[in-house]
PDB file of C-alpha atoms and ligand atoms in Angstrom:
ATOM      1  CA  UNK A   1     -41.172 -22.876   5.733  1.00 42.00           C
ATOM      2  CA  UNK A   2     -42.260 -21.221   8.955  1.00 46.00           C
ATOM      3  CA  UNK A   3     -39.482 -20.388  11.380  1.00 47.00           C
ATOM      4  CA  UNK A   4     -40.075 -21.469  14.983  1.00 53.00           C
ATOM      5  CA  UNK A   5     -41.530 -18.899  17.334  1.00 70.00           C
ATOM      6  CA  UNK A   6     -38.576 -17.339  19.075  1.00 74.00           C
ATOM      7  CA  UNK A   7     -38.490 -16.615  22.778  1.00 77.00           C
ATOM      8  CA  UNK A   8     -38.494 -12.899  23.536  1.00 86.00           C
ATOM      9  CA  UNK A   9     -34.936 -11.614  23.665  1.00 90.00           C
ATOM     10  CA  UNK A  10     -35.567  -9.385  26.726  1.00 92.00           C
ATOM     11  CA  UNK A  11     -36.788 -12.373  28.698  1.00 94.00           C
ATOM     12  CA  UNK A  12     -33.856 -14.483  27.542  1.00 96.00           C
ATOM     13  CA  UNK A  13     -31.432 -11.676  28.449  1.00 97.00           C
ATOM     14  CA  UNK A  14     -32.954 -11.706  31.929  1.00 97.00           C
ATOM     15  CA  UNK A  15     -32.452 -15.492  32.145  1.00 97.00           C
ATOM     16  CA  UNK A  16     -28.868 -15.154  30.938  1.00 98.00           C
ATOM     17  CA  UNK A  17     -28.233 -12.395  33.467  1.00 98.00           C
ATOM     18  CA  UNK A  18     -29.398 -14.678  36.295  1.00 97.00           C
ATOM     19  CA  UNK A  19     -27.159 -17.488  35.060  1.00 97.00           C
ATOM     20  CA  UNK A  20     -24.138 -15.203  34.593  1.00 97.00           C
ATOM     21  CA  UNK A  21     -24.501 -13.785  38.095  1.00 97.00           C
ATOM     22  CA  UNK A  22     -25.069 -17.173  39.767  1.00 97.00           C
ATOM     23  CA  UNK A  23     -22.588 -19.528  38.055  1.00 97.00           C
ATOM     24  CA  UNK A  24     -18.828 -19.679  38.630  1.00 97.00           C
ATOM     25  CA  UNK A  25     -17.554 -21.714  35.693  1.00 98.00           C
ATOM     26  CA  UNK A  26     -18.171 -21.136  32.025  1.00 98.00           C
ATOM     27  CA  UNK A  27     -17.222 -22.957  28.849  1.00 98.00           C
ATOM     28  CA  UNK A  28     -17.270 -20.847  25.685  1.00 98.00           C
ATOM     29  CA  UNK A  29     -17.106 -22.192  22.132  1.00 98.00           C
ATOM     30  CA  UNK A  30     -17.704 -20.828  18.606  1.00 98.00           C
ATOM     31  CA  UNK A  31     -18.763 -22.791  15.514  1.00 97.00           C
ATOM     32  CA  UNK A  32     -16.267 -24.822  13.483  1.00 95.00           C
ATOM     33  CA  UNK A  33     -14.088 -22.695  11.190  1.00 91.00           C
ATOM     34  CA  UNK A  34     -14.891 -19.718  13.376  1.00 96.00           C
ATOM     35  CA  UNK A  35     -15.192 -16.279  11.799  1.00 95.00           C
ATOM     36  CA  UNK A  36     -14.583 -12.770  13.109  1.00 97.00           C
ATOM     37  CA  UNK A  37     -18.059 -12.527  14.570  1.00 98.00           C
ATOM     38  CA  UNK A  38     -18.055 -15.823  16.473  1.00 98.00           C
ATOM     39  CA  UNK A  39     -14.530 -15.192  17.810  1.00 98.00           C
ATOM     40  CA  UNK A  40     -15.017 -11.474  18.526  1.00 98.00           C
ATOM     41  CA  UNK A  41     -18.313 -12.130  20.314  1.00 98.00           C
ATOM     42  CA  UNK A  42     -16.852 -14.980  22.339  1.00 98.00           C
ATOM     43  CA  UNK A  43     -13.812 -12.935  23.426  1.00 98.00           C
ATOM     44  CA  UNK A  44     -15.922  -9.932  24.437  1.00 98.00           C
ATOM     45  CA  UNK A  45     -18.264 -12.198  26.400  1.00 98.00           C
ATOM     46  CA  UNK A  46     -15.270 -13.902  28.004  1.00 98.00           C
ATOM     47  CA  UNK A  47     -13.967 -10.534  29.113  1.00 98.00           C
ATOM     48  CA  UNK A  48     -17.383  -9.651  30.554  1.00 98.00           C
ATOM     49  CA  UNK A  49     -17.377 -12.892  32.568  1.00 98.00           C
ATOM     50  CA  UNK A  50     -13.801 -12.389  33.772  1.00 98.00           C
ATOM     51  CA  UNK A  51     -14.637  -8.859  34.911  1.00 98.00           C
ATOM     52  CA  UNK A  52     -17.447 -10.358  36.990  1.00 98.00           C
ATOM     53  CA  UNK A  53     -14.922 -12.734  38.577  1.00 98.00           C
ATOM     54  CA  UNK A  54     -16.002 -15.842  36.677  1.00 98.00           C
ATOM     55  CA  UNK A  55     -13.695 -18.659  35.563  1.00 98.00           C
ATOM     56  CA  UNK A  56     -13.801 -19.414  31.848  1.00 98.00           C
ATOM     57  CA  UNK A  57     -12.618 -22.110  29.481  1.00 98.00           C
ATOM     58  CA  UNK A  58     -12.293 -20.983  25.866  1.00 98.00           C
ATOM     59  CA  UNK A  59     -12.452 -23.726  23.276  1.00 98.00           C
ATOM     60  CA  UNK A  60     -12.421 -23.817  19.505  1.00 98.00           C
ATOM     61  CA  UNK A  61     -11.945 -27.111  17.710  1.00 98.00           C
ATOM     62  CA  UNK A  62     -10.643 -25.283  14.629  1.00 96.00           C
ATOM     63  CA  UNK A  63      -8.053 -22.522  14.946  1.00 95.00           C
ATOM     64  CA  UNK A  64      -9.245 -18.932  14.883  1.00 95.00           C
ATOM     65  CA  UNK A  65      -8.313 -17.067  11.676  1.00 90.00           C
ATOM     66  CA  UNK A  66      -4.676 -16.023  12.043  1.00 88.00           C
ATOM     67  CA  UNK A  67      -5.447 -12.414  11.074  1.00 90.00           C
ATOM     68  CA  UNK A  68      -7.515 -12.065  14.248  1.00 96.00           C
ATOM     69  CA  UNK A  69      -4.551 -12.649  16.543  1.00 95.00           C
ATOM     70  CA  UNK A  70      -4.499  -8.992  17.519  1.00 96.00           C
ATOM     71  CA  UNK A  71      -7.723  -9.537  19.492  1.00 98.00           C
ATOM     72  CA  UNK A  72      -7.274  -9.477  23.233  1.00 96.00           C
ATOM     73  CA  UNK A  73      -7.640 -12.908  24.841  1.00 97.00           C
ATOM     74  CA  UNK A  74      -7.458 -14.902  21.610  1.00 98.00           C
ATOM     75  CA  UNK A  75      -4.382 -16.827  22.801  1.00 97.00           C
ATOM     76  CA  UNK A  76      -6.453 -18.242  25.667  1.00 98.00           C
ATOM     77  CA  UNK A  77      -8.512 -20.289  23.215  1.00 98.00           C
ATOM     78  CA  UNK A  78      -7.599 -23.983  23.439  1.00 98.00           C
ATOM     79  CA  UNK A  79      -8.232 -26.517  20.712  1.00 97.00           C
ATOM     80  CA  UNK A  80      -8.461 -29.376  23.210  1.00 96.00           C
ATOM     81  CA  UNK A  81     -11.232 -30.022  25.640  1.00 96.00           C
ATOM     82  CA  UNK A  82     -10.370 -30.263  29.318  1.00 95.00           C
ATOM     83  CA  UNK A  83     -10.406 -33.865  30.598  1.00 92.00           C
ATOM     84  CA  UNK A  84     -13.233 -33.150  32.995  1.00 92.00           C
ATOM     85  CA  UNK A  85     -16.170 -30.780  32.864  1.00 94.00           C
ATOM     86  CA  UNK A  86     -15.871 -28.460  35.888  1.00 95.00           C
ATOM     87  CA  UNK A  87     -18.709 -28.607  38.420  1.00 94.00           C
ATOM     88  CA  UNK A  88     -21.753 -26.453  37.644  1.00 95.00           C
ATOM     89  CA  UNK A  89     -20.272 -25.340  34.371  1.00 98.00           C
ATOM     90  CA  UNK A  90     -22.372 -23.262  31.980  1.00 98.00           C
ATOM     91  CA  UNK A  91     -21.675 -23.786  28.281  1.00 98.00           C
ATOM     92  CA  UNK A  92     -22.133 -20.776  26.009  1.00 98.00           C
ATOM     93  CA  UNK A  93     -22.155 -21.575  22.297  1.00 98.00           C
ATOM     94  CA  UNK A  94     -21.682 -18.870  19.698  1.00 98.00           C
ATOM     95  CA  UNK A  95     -23.424 -19.241  16.335  1.00 97.00           C
ATOM     96  CA  UNK A  96     -23.866 -22.993  16.586  1.00 97.00           C
ATOM     97  CA  UNK A  97     -27.169 -23.924  14.911  1.00 95.00           C
ATOM     98  CA  UNK A  98     -26.902 -27.246  16.767  1.00 96.00           C
ATOM     99  CA  UNK A  99     -24.445 -28.105  19.572  1.00 97.00           C
ATOM    100  CA  UNK A 100     -22.138 -30.220  17.405  1.00 96.00           C
ATOM    101  CA  UNK A 101     -21.495 -27.204  15.157  1.00 96.00           C
ATOM    102  CA  UNK A 102     -18.940 -26.427  17.878  1.00 97.00           C
ATOM    103  CA  UNK A 103     -17.221 -29.764  17.213  1.00 97.00           C
ATOM    104  CA  UNK A 104     -17.016 -33.005  19.145  1.00 97.00           C
ATOM    105  CA  UNK A 105     -18.192 -31.549  22.432  1.00 97.00           C
ATOM    106  CA  UNK A 106     -21.173 -33.779  23.197  1.00 96.00           C
ATOM    107  CA  UNK A 107     -19.462 -35.597  26.055  1.00 95.00           C
ATOM    108  CA  UNK A 108     -18.221 -32.372  27.583  1.00 97.00           C
ATOM    109  CA  UNK A 109     -21.631 -30.721  27.238  1.00 97.00           C
ATOM    110  CA  UNK A 110     -23.414 -33.587  28.962  1.00 96.00           C
ATOM    111  CA  UNK A 111     -21.494 -32.645  32.112  1.00 97.00           C
ATOM    112  CA  UNK A 112     -22.564 -28.987  31.909  1.00 98.00           C
ATOM    113  CA  UNK A 113     -25.349 -27.682  34.110  1.00 97.00           C
ATOM    114  CA  UNK A 114     -26.779 -25.338  31.462  1.00 98.00           C
ATOM    115  CA  UNK A 115     -26.392 -24.511  27.796  1.00 98.00           C
ATOM    116  CA  UNK A 116     -26.695 -20.987  26.447  1.00 98.00           C
ATOM    117  CA  UNK A 117     -27.215 -20.617  22.712  1.00 98.00           C
ATOM    118  CA  UNK A 118     -26.418 -17.231  21.141  1.00 98.00           C
ATOM    119  CA  UNK A 119     -26.988 -16.726  17.429  1.00 97.00           C
ATOM    120  CA  UNK A 120     -28.453 -14.452  14.784  1.00 96.00           C
ATOM    121  CA  UNK A 121     -28.888 -17.006  11.985  1.00 93.00           C
ATOM    122  CA  UNK A 122     -32.235 -18.307  10.744  1.00 88.00           C
ATOM    123  CA  UNK A 123     -30.863 -21.865  10.985  1.00 87.00           C
ATOM    124  CA  UNK A 124     -30.570 -21.648  14.797  1.00 92.00           C
ATOM    125  CA  UNK A 125     -32.329 -24.439  16.696  1.00 95.00           C
ATOM    126  CA  UNK A 126     -33.690 -23.851  20.186  1.00 96.00           C
ATOM    127  CA  UNK A 127     -31.565 -26.448  22.013  1.00 97.00           C
ATOM    128  CA  UNK A 128     -30.327 -24.266  24.876  1.00 97.00           C
ATOM    129  CA  UNK A 129     -31.657 -23.695  28.378  1.00 97.00           C
ATOM    130  CA  UNK A 130     -31.399 -20.088  27.245  1.00 97.00           C
ATOM    131  CA  UNK A 131     -31.718 -19.259  23.546  1.00 97.00           C
ATOM    132  CA  UNK A 132     -30.715 -15.763  22.572  1.00 97.00           C
ATOM    133  CA  UNK A 133     -31.594 -15.805  18.916  1.00 97.00           C
ATOM    134  CA  UNK A 134     -32.178 -12.558  17.104  1.00 96.00           C
ATOM    135  CA  UNK A 135     -32.642 -12.577  13.357  1.00 94.00           C
ATOM    136  CA  UNK A 136     -32.743  -8.797  13.254  1.00 95.00           C
ATOM    137  CA  UNK A 137     -29.126  -8.518  14.391  1.00 96.00           C
ATOM    138  CA  UNK A 138     -26.413  -8.087  11.774  1.00 97.00           C
ATOM    139  CA  UNK A 139     -24.083 -10.134  13.907  1.00 98.00           C
ATOM    140  CA  UNK A 140     -23.768 -11.931  17.219  1.00 98.00           C
ATOM    141  CA  UNK A 141     -21.494  -9.062  18.267  1.00 98.00           C
ATOM    142  CA  UNK A 142     -24.535  -6.770  18.094  1.00 98.00           C
ATOM    143  CA  UNK A 143     -26.395  -9.095  20.489  1.00 98.00           C
ATOM    144  CA  UNK A 144     -23.425  -9.215  22.888  1.00 98.00           C
ATOM    145  CA  UNK A 145     -23.231  -5.434  22.846  1.00 98.00           C
ATOM    146  CA  UNK A 146     -26.878  -5.283  23.921  1.00 97.00           C
ATOM    147  CA  UNK A 147     -26.152  -7.737  26.732  1.00 97.00           C
ATOM    148  CA  UNK A 148     -23.359  -5.493  28.076  1.00 97.00           C
ATOM    149  CA  UNK A 149     -25.899  -2.677  28.069  1.00 95.00           C
ATOM    150  CA  UNK A 150     -28.491  -4.865  29.745  1.00 95.00           C
ATOM    151  CA  UNK A 151     -26.182  -6.025  32.517  1.00 96.00           C
ATOM    152  CA  UNK A 152     -24.982  -2.421  32.938  1.00 96.00           C
ATOM    153  CA  UNK A 153     -21.305  -3.110  32.360  1.00 97.00           C
ATOM    154  CA  UNK A 154     -19.447  -0.361  30.507  1.00 97.00           C
ATOM    155  CA  UNK A 155     -17.585  -1.773  27.546  1.00 98.00           C
ATOM    156  CA  UNK A 156     -13.817  -1.309  27.635  1.00 98.00           C
ATOM    157  CA  UNK A 157     -11.422  -0.671  24.757  1.00 98.00           C
ATOM    158  CA  UNK A 158     -10.429  -4.261  24.004  1.00 98.00           C
ATOM    159  CA  UNK A 159     -14.021  -5.520  24.243  1.00 98.00           C
ATOM    160  CA  UNK A 160     -15.069  -2.763  21.861  1.00 98.00           C
ATOM    161  CA  UNK A 161     -12.364  -3.863  19.405  1.00 98.00           C
ATOM    162  CA  UNK A 162     -13.630  -7.472  19.593  1.00 98.00           C
ATOM    163  CA  UNK A 163     -17.249  -6.484  18.962  1.00 98.00           C
ATOM    164  CA  UNK A 164     -16.300  -4.023  16.222  1.00 98.00           C
ATOM    165  CA  UNK A 165     -14.369  -6.824  14.497  1.00 98.00           C
ATOM    166  CA  UNK A 166     -17.458  -9.051  14.703  1.00 98.00           C
ATOM    167  CA  UNK A 167     -19.731  -6.397  13.260  1.00 98.00           C
ATOM    168  CA  UNK A 168     -17.339  -5.275  10.502  1.00 98.00           C
ATOM    169  CA  UNK A 169     -16.630  -8.815   9.305  1.00 96.00           C
ATOM    170  CA  UNK A 170     -20.244 -10.045   9.468  1.00 96.00           C
ATOM    171  CA  UNK A 171     -21.645  -7.006   7.660  1.00 97.00           C
ATOM    172  CA  UNK A 172     -18.876  -6.982   5.040  1.00 93.00           C
ATOM    173  CA  UNK A 173     -17.950  -3.525   6.268  1.00 96.00           C
ATOM    174  CA  UNK A 174     -21.577  -2.339   6.590  1.00 97.00           C
ATOM    175  CA  UNK A 175     -22.462  -3.543   3.140  1.00 91.00           C
ATOM    176  CA  UNK A 176     -24.716  -6.623   3.605  1.00 90.00           C
ATOM    177  CA  UNK A 177     -28.500  -6.138   3.905  1.00 89.00           C
ATOM    178  CA  UNK A 178     -28.551  -7.258   7.554  1.00 94.00           C
ATOM    179  CA  UNK A 179     -26.769  -3.980   8.395  1.00 97.00           C
ATOM    180  CA  UNK A 180     -29.253  -1.699  10.143  1.00 97.00           C
ATOM    181  CA  UNK A 181     -29.280   1.756  11.650  1.00 97.00           C
ATOM    182  CA  UNK A 182     -28.883  -0.005  15.007  1.00 96.00           C
ATOM    183  CA  UNK A 183     -25.707  -1.653  13.669  1.00 97.00           C
ATOM    184  CA  UNK A 184     -24.312   1.808  12.920  1.00 98.00           C
ATOM    185  CA  UNK A 185     -25.480   3.201  16.251  1.00 97.00           C
ATOM    186  CA  UNK A 186     -23.790   0.389  18.165  1.00 98.00           C
ATOM    187  CA  UNK A 187     -20.635   0.796  16.070  1.00 98.00           C
ATOM    188  CA  UNK A 188     -20.606   4.524  16.805  1.00 98.00           C
ATOM    189  CA  UNK A 189     -20.833   3.794  20.538  1.00 97.00           C
ATOM    190  CA  UNK A 190     -18.056   1.193  20.294  1.00 98.00           C
ATOM    191  CA  UNK A 191     -15.821   3.686  18.500  1.00 98.00           C
ATOM    192  CA  UNK A 192     -16.004   6.007  21.497  1.00 98.00           C
ATOM    193  CA  UNK A 193     -13.599   3.577  23.175  1.00 98.00           C
ATOM    194  CA  UNK A 194     -10.827   4.770  20.842  1.00 97.00           C
ATOM    195  CA  UNK A 195      -9.427   1.448  19.665  1.00 98.00           C
ATOM    196  CA  UNK A 196      -7.545   1.557  16.392  1.00 98.00           C
ATOM    197  CA  UNK A 197     -10.373   0.700  13.967  1.00 98.00           C
ATOM    198  CA  UNK A 198      -8.290   1.665  10.961  1.00 98.00           C
ATOM    199  CA  UNK A 199      -5.615  -0.862  11.884  1.00 97.00           C
ATOM    200  CA  UNK A 200      -8.281  -3.564  12.290  1.00 98.00           C
ATOM    201  CA  UNK A 201      -9.536  -2.863   8.763  1.00 97.00           C
ATOM    202  CA  UNK A 202      -5.984  -2.857   7.398  1.00 97.00           C
ATOM    203  CA  UNK A 203      -5.236  -6.217   8.974  1.00 96.00           C
ATOM    204  CA  UNK A 204      -8.486  -7.841   7.879  1.00 94.00           C
ATOM    205  CA  UNK A 205      -9.045  -6.282   4.453  1.00 92.00           C
ATOM    206  CA  UNK A 206      -5.787  -4.851   3.092  1.00 93.00           C
ATOM    207  CA  UNK A 207      -3.361  -7.620   4.010  1.00 92.00           C
ATOM    208  CA  UNK A 208      -3.149 -10.809   1.982  1.00 91.00           C
ATOM    209  CA  UNK A 209      -0.655 -13.662   2.162  1.00 92.00           C
ATOM    210  CA  UNK A 210       1.048 -14.647  -1.075  1.00 96.00           C
ATOM    211  CA  UNK A 211      -0.658 -18.113  -1.229  1.00 97.00           C
ATOM    212  CA  UNK A 212      -4.067 -16.426  -0.944  1.00 95.00           C
ATOM    213  CA  UNK A 213      -3.347 -14.213  -3.959  1.00 97.00           C
ATOM    214  CA  UNK A 214      -2.049 -17.142  -6.016  1.00 98.00           C
ATOM    215  CA  UNK A 215      -5.151 -19.166  -5.093  1.00 97.00           C
ATOM    216  CA  UNK A 216      -7.373 -16.246  -6.080  1.00 98.00           C
ATOM    217  CA  UNK A 217      -5.671 -16.257  -9.486  1.00 98.00           C
ATOM    218  CA  UNK A 218      -6.348 -19.962  -9.892  1.00 98.00           C
ATOM    219  CA  UNK A 219      -9.986 -19.589  -8.840  1.00 98.00           C
ATOM    220  CA  UNK A 220     -10.558 -16.713 -11.271  1.00 98.00           C
ATOM    221  CA  UNK A 221      -9.016 -18.786 -14.051  1.00 98.00           C
ATOM    222  CA  UNK A 222     -11.580 -21.517 -13.299  1.00 98.00           C
ATOM    223  CA  UNK A 223     -14.517 -19.084 -13.323  1.00 98.00           C
ATOM    224  CA  UNK A 224     -17.374 -20.145 -15.604  1.00 98.00           C
ATOM    225  CA  UNK A 225     -20.849 -18.691 -16.065  1.00 98.00           C
ATOM    226  CA  UNK A 226     -23.941 -20.526 -17.279  1.00 98.00           C
ATOM    227  CA  UNK A 227     -27.759 -20.154 -17.311  1.00 98.00           C
ATOM    228  CA  UNK A 228     -27.523 -16.980 -19.417  1.00 97.00           C
ATOM    229  CA  UNK A 229     -24.902 -15.533 -17.133  1.00 98.00           C
ATOM    230  CA  UNK A 230     -27.000 -16.043 -13.984  1.00 98.00           C
ATOM    231  CA  UNK A 231     -24.944 -18.820 -12.410  1.00 98.00           C
ATOM    232  CA  UNK A 232     -21.203 -18.679 -11.743  1.00 98.00           C
ATOM    233  CA  UNK A 233     -18.903 -21.441 -10.592  1.00 98.00           C
ATOM    234  CA  UNK A 234     -15.294 -21.568  -9.446  1.00 98.00           C
ATOM    235  CA  UNK A 235     -13.284 -24.565  -8.295  1.00 98.00           C
ATOM    236  CA  UNK A 236     -10.077 -25.153  -6.406  1.00 98.00           C
ATOM    237  CA  UNK A 237      -8.414 -28.526  -6.485  1.00 97.00           C
ATOM    238  CA  UNK A 238      -6.293 -30.135  -3.820  1.00 97.00           C
ATOM    239  CA  UNK A 239      -3.335 -29.719  -6.192  1.00 97.00           C
ATOM    240  CA  UNK A 240      -3.884 -25.924  -6.276  1.00 97.00           C
ATOM    241  CA  UNK A 241      -3.576 -25.826  -2.500  1.00 97.00           C
ATOM    242  CA  UNK A 242      -0.418 -27.923  -2.443  1.00 97.00           C
ATOM    243  CA  UNK A 243       1.208 -26.032  -5.335  1.00 97.00           C
ATOM    244  CA  UNK A 244       1.006 -22.723  -3.453  1.00 97.00           C
ATOM    245  CA  UNK A 245       1.287 -24.180   0.070  1.00 97.00           C
ATOM    246  CA  UNK A 246      -2.166 -22.712   0.611  1.00 96.00           C
ATOM    247  CA  UNK A 247      -4.744 -23.704   3.235  1.00 92.00           C
ATOM    248  CA  UNK A 248      -8.528 -23.371   3.347  1.00 87.00           C
ATOM    249  CA  UNK A 249      -8.312 -20.032   5.131  1.00 82.00           C
ATOM    250  CA  UNK A 250      -6.612 -18.577   2.051  1.00 92.00           C
ATOM    251  CA  UNK A 251      -9.857 -18.962   0.066  1.00 94.00           C
ATOM    252  CA  UNK A 252     -11.713 -16.430   2.171  1.00 85.00           C
ATOM    253  CA  UNK A 253     -13.456 -13.776   0.069  1.00 88.00           C
ATOM    254  CA  UNK A 254     -12.616 -15.460  -3.251  1.00 97.00           C
ATOM    255  CA  UNK A 255     -16.292 -16.290  -3.824  1.00 97.00           C
ATOM    256  CA  UNK A 256     -17.246 -12.623  -3.807  1.00 93.00           C
ATOM    257  CA  UNK A 257     -15.339 -11.998  -7.033  1.00 97.00           C
ATOM    258  CA  UNK A 258     -17.878 -14.071  -8.976  1.00 97.00           C
ATOM    259  CA  UNK A 259     -20.673 -11.914  -7.525  1.00 96.00           C
ATOM    260  CA  UNK A 260     -19.140  -8.843  -9.172  1.00 96.00           C
ATOM    261  CA  UNK A 261     -20.490  -9.983 -12.542  1.00 98.00           C
ATOM    262  CA  UNK A 262     -23.637  -7.958 -13.073  1.00 97.00           C
ATOM    263  CA  UNK A 263     -25.773 -10.767 -14.506  1.00 98.00           C
ATOM    264  CA  UNK A 264     -24.793 -13.333 -11.854  1.00 98.00           C
ATOM    265  CA  UNK A 265     -27.603 -14.157  -9.401  1.00 98.00           C
ATOM    266  CA  UNK A 266     -25.931 -17.076  -7.614  1.00 98.00           C
ATOM    267  CA  UNK A 267     -22.458 -18.479  -7.451  1.00 98.00           C
ATOM    268  CA  UNK A 268     -20.603 -21.359  -5.909  1.00 98.00           C
ATOM    269  CA  UNK A 269     -16.998 -22.043  -5.031  1.00 98.00           C
ATOM    270  CA  UNK A 270     -15.944 -25.682  -4.748  1.00 98.00           C
ATOM    271  CA  UNK A 271     -12.904 -26.479  -2.646  1.00 97.00           C
ATOM    272  CA  UNK A 272     -11.376 -29.892  -2.544  1.00 97.00           C
ATOM    273  CA  UNK A 273      -9.551 -31.177   0.501  1.00 94.00           C
ATOM    274  CA  UNK A 274      -8.331 -34.654   1.348  1.00 93.00           C
ATOM    275  CA  UNK A 275     -11.681 -35.916   2.615  1.00 92.00           C
ATOM    276  CA  UNK A 276     -14.428 -33.900   1.014  1.00 96.00           C
ATOM    277  CA  UNK A 277     -15.631 -31.004  -1.059  1.00 98.00           C
ATOM    278  CA  UNK A 278     -16.711 -27.754   0.516  1.00 97.00           C
ATOM    279  CA  UNK A 279     -19.229 -25.746  -1.490  1.00 98.00           C
ATOM    280  CA  UNK A 280     -19.661 -22.085  -0.593  1.00 97.00           C
ATOM    281  CA  UNK A 281     -22.631 -20.160  -1.978  1.00 98.00           C
ATOM    282  CA  UNK A 282     -23.524 -16.539  -2.506  1.00 97.00           C
ATOM    283  CA  UNK A 283     -26.618 -15.066  -4.099  1.00 97.00           C
ATOM    284  CA  UNK A 284     -28.392 -11.787  -4.756  1.00 95.00           C
ATOM    285  CA  UNK A 285     -31.903 -10.711  -3.754  1.00 93.00           C
ATOM    286  CA  UNK A 286     -34.538 -13.380  -3.278  1.00 96.00           C
ATOM    287  CA  UNK A 287     -32.445 -16.303  -4.498  1.00 97.00           C
ATOM    288  CA  UNK A 288     -32.151 -18.441  -1.353  1.00 97.00           C
ATOM    289  CA  UNK A 289     -28.956 -20.487  -1.567  1.00 98.00           C
ATOM    290  CA  UNK A 290     -29.348 -21.734   2.018  1.00 96.00           C
ATOM    291  CA  UNK A 291     -32.002 -24.106   0.577  1.00 97.00           C
ATOM    292  CA  UNK A 292     -29.371 -25.718  -1.631  1.00 98.00           C
ATOM    293  CA  UNK A 293     -26.883 -25.871   1.247  1.00 97.00           C
ATOM    294  CA  UNK A 294     -29.551 -27.541   3.429  1.00 97.00           C
ATOM    295  CA  UNK A 295     -30.115 -30.264   0.798  1.00 97.00           C
ATOM    296  CA  UNK A 296     -26.513 -31.317   1.413  1.00 97.00           C
ATOM    297  CA  UNK A 297     -26.628 -31.018   5.203  1.00 96.00           C
ATOM    298  CA  UNK A 298     -25.249 -27.470   5.357  1.00 95.00           C
ATOM    299  CA  UNK A 299     -26.718 -24.120   6.342  1.00 89.00           C
ATOM    300  CA  UNK A 300     -26.268 -20.378   6.530  1.00 86.00           C
ATOM    301  CA  UNK A 301     -28.135 -17.306   5.316  1.00 85.00           C
ATOM    302  CA  UNK A 302     -30.392 -16.756   2.333  1.00 92.00           C
ATOM    303  CA  UNK A 303     -27.584 -15.015   0.436  1.00 93.00           C
ATOM    304  CA  UNK A 304     -24.552 -16.753   1.950  1.00 92.00           C
ATOM    305  CA  UNK A 305     -24.368 -20.419   2.852  1.00 95.00           C
ATOM    306  CA  UNK A 306     -22.260 -23.536   2.534  1.00 96.00           C
ATOM    307  CA  UNK A 307     -22.096 -27.302   2.854  1.00 97.00           C
ATOM    308  CA  UNK A 308     -19.653 -30.189   2.805  1.00 97.00           C
ATOM    309  CA  UNK A 309     -20.008 -33.186   0.515  1.00 98.00           C
ATOM    310  CA  UNK A 310     -18.190 -36.499   0.560  1.00 97.00           C
ATOM    311  CA  UNK A 311     -17.677 -37.110  -3.153  1.00 96.00           C
ATOM    312  CA  UNK A 312     -15.180 -36.485  -5.913  1.00 96.00           C
ATOM    313  CA  UNK A 313     -14.935 -32.897  -7.108  1.00 97.00           C
ATOM    314  CA  UNK A 314     -16.682 -33.792 -10.366  1.00 97.00           C
ATOM    315  CA  UNK A 315     -19.574 -35.598  -8.617  1.00 97.00           C
ATOM    316  CA  UNK A 316     -20.043 -32.816  -6.081  1.00 98.00           C
ATOM    317  CA  UNK A 317     -20.077 -30.207  -8.842  1.00 98.00           C
ATOM    318  CA  UNK A 318     -22.607 -32.157 -10.867  1.00 98.00           C
ATOM    319  CA  UNK A 319     -24.990 -32.677  -7.936  1.00 98.00           C
ATOM    320  CA  UNK A 320     -24.787 -29.123  -6.619  1.00 98.00           C
ATOM    321  CA  UNK A 321     -24.969 -27.423 -10.023  1.00 98.00           C
ATOM    322  CA  UNK A 322     -28.150 -29.372 -10.846  1.00 98.00           C
ATOM    323  CA  UNK A 323     -29.776 -28.020  -7.661  1.00 98.00           C
ATOM    324  CA  UNK A 324     -28.570 -24.487  -8.349  1.00 98.00           C
ATOM    325  CA  UNK A 325     -30.024 -24.611 -11.864  1.00 98.00           C
ATOM    326  CA  UNK A 326     -33.380 -25.706 -10.383  1.00 98.00           C
ATOM    327  CA  UNK A 327     -33.207 -22.865  -7.870  1.00 97.00           C
ATOM    328  CA  UNK A 328     -32.661 -20.306 -10.622  1.00 97.00           C
ATOM    329  CA  UNK A 329     -35.574 -21.555 -12.744  1.00 92.00           C
TER     330      UNK A 329
HETATM  331 MN1   MN B 401     -22.328 -13.959  12.734  1.00 60.98          MN
END
C-alpha cells in the first residue's frame, strides 16, 4: 500500500501560522480515549494560542487519563460541545485519522471556518484545510514543539511539561523505534525549562491504582501462547472489571507484559465492555498488526494498533486470532 503524498510540513506550518495569527476563536480536540501525547500536545497548543490572545474551546468526548491531571490547563477541557459554533472558529484536531475520531463533532465542525489536522500516524487522512502530518515524528508533541520554534514563541515551563509528557508517553520513555536523535534533542531543550520531569515519570510510570494491579493479575492468568510461541493472547471479561471496580483505563500497559516473552512476535489483549470488545495489538519488527486492526475498522501503528468489535468475547477472539495466525504465516 502506497501512503498518500504528504504536503510539505514547512509549507503547512506557514499556512497554520497565517491561520493562528488571523483567527480569534479556536476549538481544540484530541482523539477518543486520549493519551498523553494527544492531551499534552493539545494543552501546549492551547497555551500558545492563549499567549497570542486567542479564545479557545477545549473539548474531549472521553475524559483525559486521570494521571495527567497535573498538566496545566487540563481542567479546562470540557466533555460537552458548546451549543453553538463561535463565528470564524478554527478547529484543530490532534491525532484524529478522520474527524469523527474526535467523537460526535460533525455538526460542530460544519460550523467551523477551517479545520487543522495534526498527526504523526500513518493512518492520517488529509481532510483538513491544513494537514500537518509527519511520520518521522515520534509524537505529535514533537511537531508542536517545532511549531513553537517556527512561530518564534519561547516555550514556558508548563508548556514544556505538557510536551515532555507527550514525548515520554508516546516513545515509551524513549524506547520505541520512532524515537530519534531529534526526539532527544527536543527533550533536552524542553528540560531547560526546569519542570519536574522526575515527578512526571513517577506519576505516570511508578503509580498504580489497586484495581489496575488486580486486573493485571487476571490478565496474566489468562495469558496463552500459540503458533510455536509466536502469538500471545490475554483476555479480560466484563466480570473482571466489575469484581475489582476497574475501568478501561486500568488496562493500560497490560498488553506489554505479553511482549516480554522472547518468542512472541505479536500479541493481543481482548477487553470486554457492555457493548463491544476492544482488541489491542502489539508486535515486533516487521509484523504489521495495524493491518489486522484495519480489517476490523481500527487503526494505529505497525507495531501498536487496536480496534473495536461488536460481538461476544468468544466470537471476537475467534475472528481476530484467525487473522493474526494468517499474519504470522
Ligand atoms: Mn501520538
